[in-house]
Amino acid sequence: MQSPAPSSDAFSGFYGALEFGTIDGSITNAPLTSAFDAGTTLGLSGGYNWQAGSLVFGGEVRFLRSNDFAWPAGGGIAAYESLFDVRGRAGYAVGGFMVYGALGYSWGTVAPTAPNPVDTDGMNFGIGVEYNVTERIFLGADYTRRDLGGSNALSTFETEIDTLSLRGGLRF
């Protein structure tokens, strides 16, 4: 008995996912540059894909909340509590697998920086893979780098934030 051929639009349509992963990075508050202590993230993502043959294109929004992610140098900075991403994705699908690249824009707040939080923003880029477990359920992994900057009345910050997430979701 032969299994049915995978659909040529297996990655098309709306999707939503839950994410769990790691977060790491560094911060520059001139003249000091130091690494954050690594932490974990929980998140939600959703988007829409269009598929033409093996090529997949789409847009995605993503919200990540971090835990245990701190700047050991102190200075009143506890690091990023949350990050928000908007990005485009382009990928290549073979059977039930898709490999993709992503490019977009991110926002986050360095908090608390008593008494002045610092809102940061900047570009993000990443790579990932997804596997369709069933027609509607998928699993994946995503690596994203964010280059963010911002300032308040006291300081100017530049950060590099890396996340590696495992994702599980539904296609609608």
PDB file of N, CA, C and O in Angstrom, residues 24-29 34 36 69 77 79-80 83 108 110 118 120-123 145-150 156-162:
ATOM      1  N   ASP A  24      19.791  34.544  24.341  1.00  0.00           N
ATOM      2  CA  ASP A  24      21.148  34.917  24.733  1.00  0.00           C
ATOM      3  C   ASP A  24      21.501  36.188  23.981  1.00  0.00           C
ATOM      4  O   ASP A  24      20.828  36.547  23.016  1.00  0.00           O
ATOM      5  N   GLY A  25      22.559  36.849  24.377  1.00  0.00           N
ATOM      6  CA  GLY A  25      22.964  38.035  23.648  1.00  0.00           C
ATOM      7  C   GLY A  25      23.935  38.891  24.421  1.00  0.00           C
ATOM      8  O   GLY A  25      24.462  38.499  25.460  1.00  0.00           O
ATOM      9  N   SER A  26      24.154  40.101  23.893  1.00  0.00           N
ATOM     10  CA  SER A  26      25.065  41.049  24.533  1.00  0.00           C
ATOM     11  C   SER A  26      24.488  42.449  24.429  1.00  0.00           C
ATOM     12  O   SER A  26      23.644  42.734  23.585  1.00  0.00           O
ATOM     13  N   ILE A  27      24.975  43.326  25.310  1.00  0.00           N
ATOM     14  CA  ILE A  27      24.521  44.708  25.343  1.00  0.00           C
ATOM     15  C   ILE A  27      25.740  45.626  25.403  1.00  0.00           C
ATOM     16  O   ILE A  27      26.731  45.311  26.048  1.00  0.00           O
ATOM     17  N   THR A  28      25.652  46.723  24.668  1.00  0.00           N
ATOM     18  CA  THR A  28      26.676  47.760  24.720  1.00  0.00           C
ATOM     19  C   THR A  28      26.016  49.015  25.258  1.00  0.00           C
ATOM     20  O   THR A  28      25.059  49.515  24.683  1.00  0.00           O
ATOM     21  N   ASN A  29      26.515  49.466  26.393  1.00  0.00           N
ATOM     22  CA  ASN A  29      26.130  50.728  26.998  1.00  0.00           C
ATOM     23  C   ASN A  29      27.451  51.458  27.183  1.00  0.00           C
ATOM     24  O   ASN A  29      28.089  51.346  28.206  1.00  0.00           O
ATOM     25  N   SER A  34      28.927  43.828  27.493  1.00  0.00           N
ATOM     26  CA  SER A  34      28.976  42.556  28.205  1.00  0.00           C
ATOM     27  C   SER A  34      27.848  41.657  27.726  1.00  0.00           C
ATOM     28  O   SER A  34      26.891  42.108  27.093  1.00  0.00           O
ATOM     29  N   PHE A  36      24.667  39.051  28.205  1.00  0.00           N
ATOM     30  CA  PHE A  36      23.558  38.738  29.093  1.00  0.00           C
ATOM     31  C   PHE A  36      23.752  37.314  29.601  1.00  0.00           C
ATOM     32  O   PHE A  36      24.379  36.490  28.946  1.00  0.00           O
ATOM     33  N   PHE A  69      16.610  35.981  32.016  1.00  0.00           N
ATOM     34  CA  PHE A  69      17.507  36.608  31.043  1.00  0.00           C
ATOM     35  C   PHE A  69      17.933  37.933  31.637  1.00  0.00           C
ATOM     36  O   PHE A  69      17.154  38.867  31.700  1.00  0.00           O
ATOM     37  N   ILE A  77      19.579  47.205  35.134  1.00  0.00           N
ATOM     38  CA  ILE A  77      19.027  46.570  33.935  1.00  0.00           C
ATOM     39  C   ILE A  77      18.773  45.100  34.208  1.00  0.00           C
ATOM     40  O   ILE A  77      19.685  44.359  34.572  1.00  0.00           O
ATOM     41  N   ALA A  79      17.302  43.250  31.772  1.00  0.00           N
ATOM     42  CA  ALA A  79      17.299  42.699  30.415  1.00  0.00           C
ATOM     43  C   ALA A  79      15.923  42.757  29.782  1.00  0.00           C
ATOM     44  O   ALA A  79      15.037  43.439  30.274  1.00  0.00           O
ATOM     45  N   TYR A  80      15.766  42.049  28.686  1.00  0.00           N
ATOM     46  CA  TYR A  80      14.516  42.070  27.940  1.00  0.00           C
ATOM     47  C   TYR A  80      13.502  41.139  28.584  1.00  0.00           C
ATOM     48  O   TYR A  80      13.785  39.970  28.805  1.00  0.00           O
ATOM     49  N   LEU A  83       9.841  40.506  23.560  1.00  0.00           N
ATOM     50  CA  LEU A  83      10.242  40.937  22.222  1.00  0.00           C
ATOM     51  C   LEU A  83       9.063  40.737  21.276  1.00  0.00           C
ATOM     52  O   LEU A  83       8.313  39.772  21.403  1.00  0.00           O
ATOM     53  N   GLY A 108      11.566  45.838  21.481  1.00  0.00           N
ATOM     54  CA  GLY A 108      11.676  45.311  22.830  1.00  0.00           C
ATOM     55  C   GLY A 108      11.964  46.443  23.801  1.00  0.00           C
ATOM     56  O   GLY A 108      12.361  47.535  23.393  1.00  0.00           O
ATOM     57  N   VAL A 110      14.178  47.314  27.274  1.00  0.00           N
ATOM     58  CA  VAL A 110      15.156  46.944  28.282  1.00  0.00           C
ATOM     59  C   VAL A 110      14.566  47.425  29.600  1.00  0.00           C
ATOM     60  O   VAL A 110      14.380  48.630  29.802  1.00  0.00           O
ATOM     61  N   VAL A 118      14.104  51.644  28.509  1.00  0.00           N
ATOM     62  CA  VAL A 118      14.612  51.976  27.178  1.00  0.00           C
ATOM     63  C   VAL A 118      13.895  51.107  26.151  1.00  0.00           C
ATOM     64  O   VAL A 118      13.993  49.881  26.191  1.00  0.00           O
ATOM     65  N   THR A 120      13.709  49.679  22.546  1.00  0.00           N
ATOM     66  CA  THR A 120      14.686  49.432  21.487  1.00  0.00           C
ATOM     67  C   THR A 120      13.972  48.861  20.271  1.00  0.00           C
ATOM     68  O   THR A 120      12.909  48.260  20.369  1.00  0.00           O
ATOM     69  N   ASP A 121      14.587  49.046  19.118  1.00  0.00           N
ATOM     70  CA  ASP A 121      14.060  48.465  17.888  1.00  0.00           C
ATOM     71  C   ASP A 121      15.206  48.255  16.923  1.00  0.00           C
ATOM     72  O   ASP A 121      16.293  48.799  17.093  1.00  0.00           O
ATOM     73  N   GLY A 122      14.949  47.436  15.909  1.00  0.00           N
ATOM     74  CA  GLY A 122      15.963  47.163  14.906  1.00  0.00           C
ATOM     75  C   GLY A 122      15.619  45.938  14.080  1.00  0.00           C
ATOM     76  O   GLY A 122      14.562  45.328  14.237  1.00  0.00           O
ATOM     77  N   MET A 123      16.526  45.579  13.214  1.00  0.00           N
ATOM     78  CA  MET A 123      16.332  44.478  12.265  1.00  0.00           C
ATOM     79  C   MET A 123      16.461  43.111  12.932  1.00  0.00           C
ATOM     80  O   MET A 123      17.169  42.959  13.916  1.00  0.00           O
ATOM     81  N   ARG A 145      18.270  36.254  15.017  1.00  0.00           N
ATOM     82  CA  ARG A 145      19.184  37.262  15.579  1.00  0.00           C
ATOM     83  C   ARG A 145      18.519  38.611  15.446  1.00  0.00           C
ATOM     84  O   ARG A 145      17.970  38.951  14.408  1.00  0.00           O
ATOM     85  N   ARG A 146      18.561  39.416  16.505  1.00  0.00           N
ATOM     86  CA  ARG A 146      18.019  40.773  16.496  1.00  0.00           C
ATOM     87  C   ARG A 146      19.131  41.746  16.838  1.00  0.00           C
ATOM     88  O   ARG A 146      19.833  41.552  17.828  1.00  0.00           O
ATOM     89  N   ASP A 147      19.285  42.790  16.022  1.00  0.00           N
ATOM     90  CA  ASP A 147      20.226  43.881  16.283  1.00  0.00           C
ATOM     91  C   ASP A 147      19.393  45.097  16.645  1.00  0.00           C
ATOM     92  O   ASP A 147      18.810  45.739  15.768  1.00  0.00           O
ATOM     93  N   LEU A 148      19.317  45.398  17.957  1.00  0.00           N
ATOM     94  CA  LEU A 148      18.418  46.430  18.454  1.00  0.00           C
ATOM     95  C   LEU A 148      19.199  47.581  19.078  1.00  0.00           C
ATOM     96  O   LEU A 148      20.283  47.386  19.620  1.00  0.00           O
ATOM     97  N   GLY A 149      18.624  48.766  19.031  1.00  0.00           N
ATOM     98  CA  GLY A 149      19.230  49.930  19.659  1.00  0.00           C
ATOM     99  C   GLY A 149      18.165  50.863  20.196  1.00  0.00           C
ATOM    100  O   GLY A 149      17.022  50.853  19.741  1.00  0.00           O
ATOM    101  N   GLY A 150      18.543  51.675  21.174  1.00  0.00           N
ATOM    102  CA  GLY A 150      17.620  52.648  21.732  1.00  0.00           C
ATOM    103  C   GLY A 150      18.318  53.496  22.772  1.00  0.00           C
ATOM    104  O   GLY A 150      19.468  53.252  23.129  1.00  0.00           O
ATOM    105  N   THR A 156      22.558  55.293  25.932  1.00  0.00           N
ATOM    106  CA  THR A 156      22.245  54.715  24.631  1.00  0.00           C
ATOM    107  C   THR A 156      22.660  53.252  24.684  1.00  0.00           C
ATOM    108  O   THR A 156      23.746  52.925  25.150  1.00  0.00           O
ATOM    109  N   PHE A 157      21.767  52.371  24.218  1.00  0.00           N
ATOM    110  CA  PHE A 157      22.012  50.943  24.263  1.00  0.00           C
ATOM    111  C   PHE A 157      22.020  50.365  22.855  1.00  0.00           C
ATOM    112  O   PHE A 157      21.230  50.775  22.011  1.00  0.00           O
ATOM    113  N   GLU A 158      22.895  49.396  22.629  1.00  0.00           N
ATOM    114  CA  GLU A 158      22.871  48.555  21.427  1.00  0.00           C
ATOM    115  C   GLU A 158      22.933  47.119  21.911  1.00  0.00           C
ATOM    116  O   GLU A 158      23.750  46.784  22.763  1.00  0.00           O
ATOM    117  N   THR A 159      22.045  46.282  21.384  1.00  0.00           N
ATOM    118  CA  THR A 159      22.012  44.891  21.822  1.00  0.00           C
ATOM    119  C   THR A 159      21.969  43.951  20.626  1.00  0.00           C
ATOM    120  O   THR A 159      21.476  44.307  19.564  1.00  0.00           O
ATOM    121  N   GLU A 160      22.499  42.768  20.841  1.00  0.00           N
ATOM    122  CA  GLU A 160      22.368  41.655  19.905  1.00  0.00           C
ATOM    123  C   GLU A 160      21.696  40.540  20.687  1.00  0.00           C
ATOM    124  O   GLU A 160      22.218  40.088  21.703  1.00  0.00           O
ATOM    125  N   ILE A 161      20.514  40.142  20.235  1.00  0.00           N
ATOM    126  CA  ILE A 161      19.724  39.136  20.936  1.00  0.00           C
ATOM    127  C   ILE A 161      19.526  37.944  20.010  1.00  0.00           C
ATOM    128  O   ILE A 161      19.061  38.089  18.883  1.00  0.00           O
ATOM    129  N   ASP A 162      19.885  36.746  20.485  1.00  0.00           N
ATOM    130  CA  ASP A 162      19.719  35.504  19.732  1.00  0.00           C
ATOM    131  C   ASP A 162      18.686  34.634  20.430  1.00  0.00           C
ATOM    132  O   ASP A 162      18.743  34.452  21.649  1.00  0.00           O
TER     133      ASP A 162
END
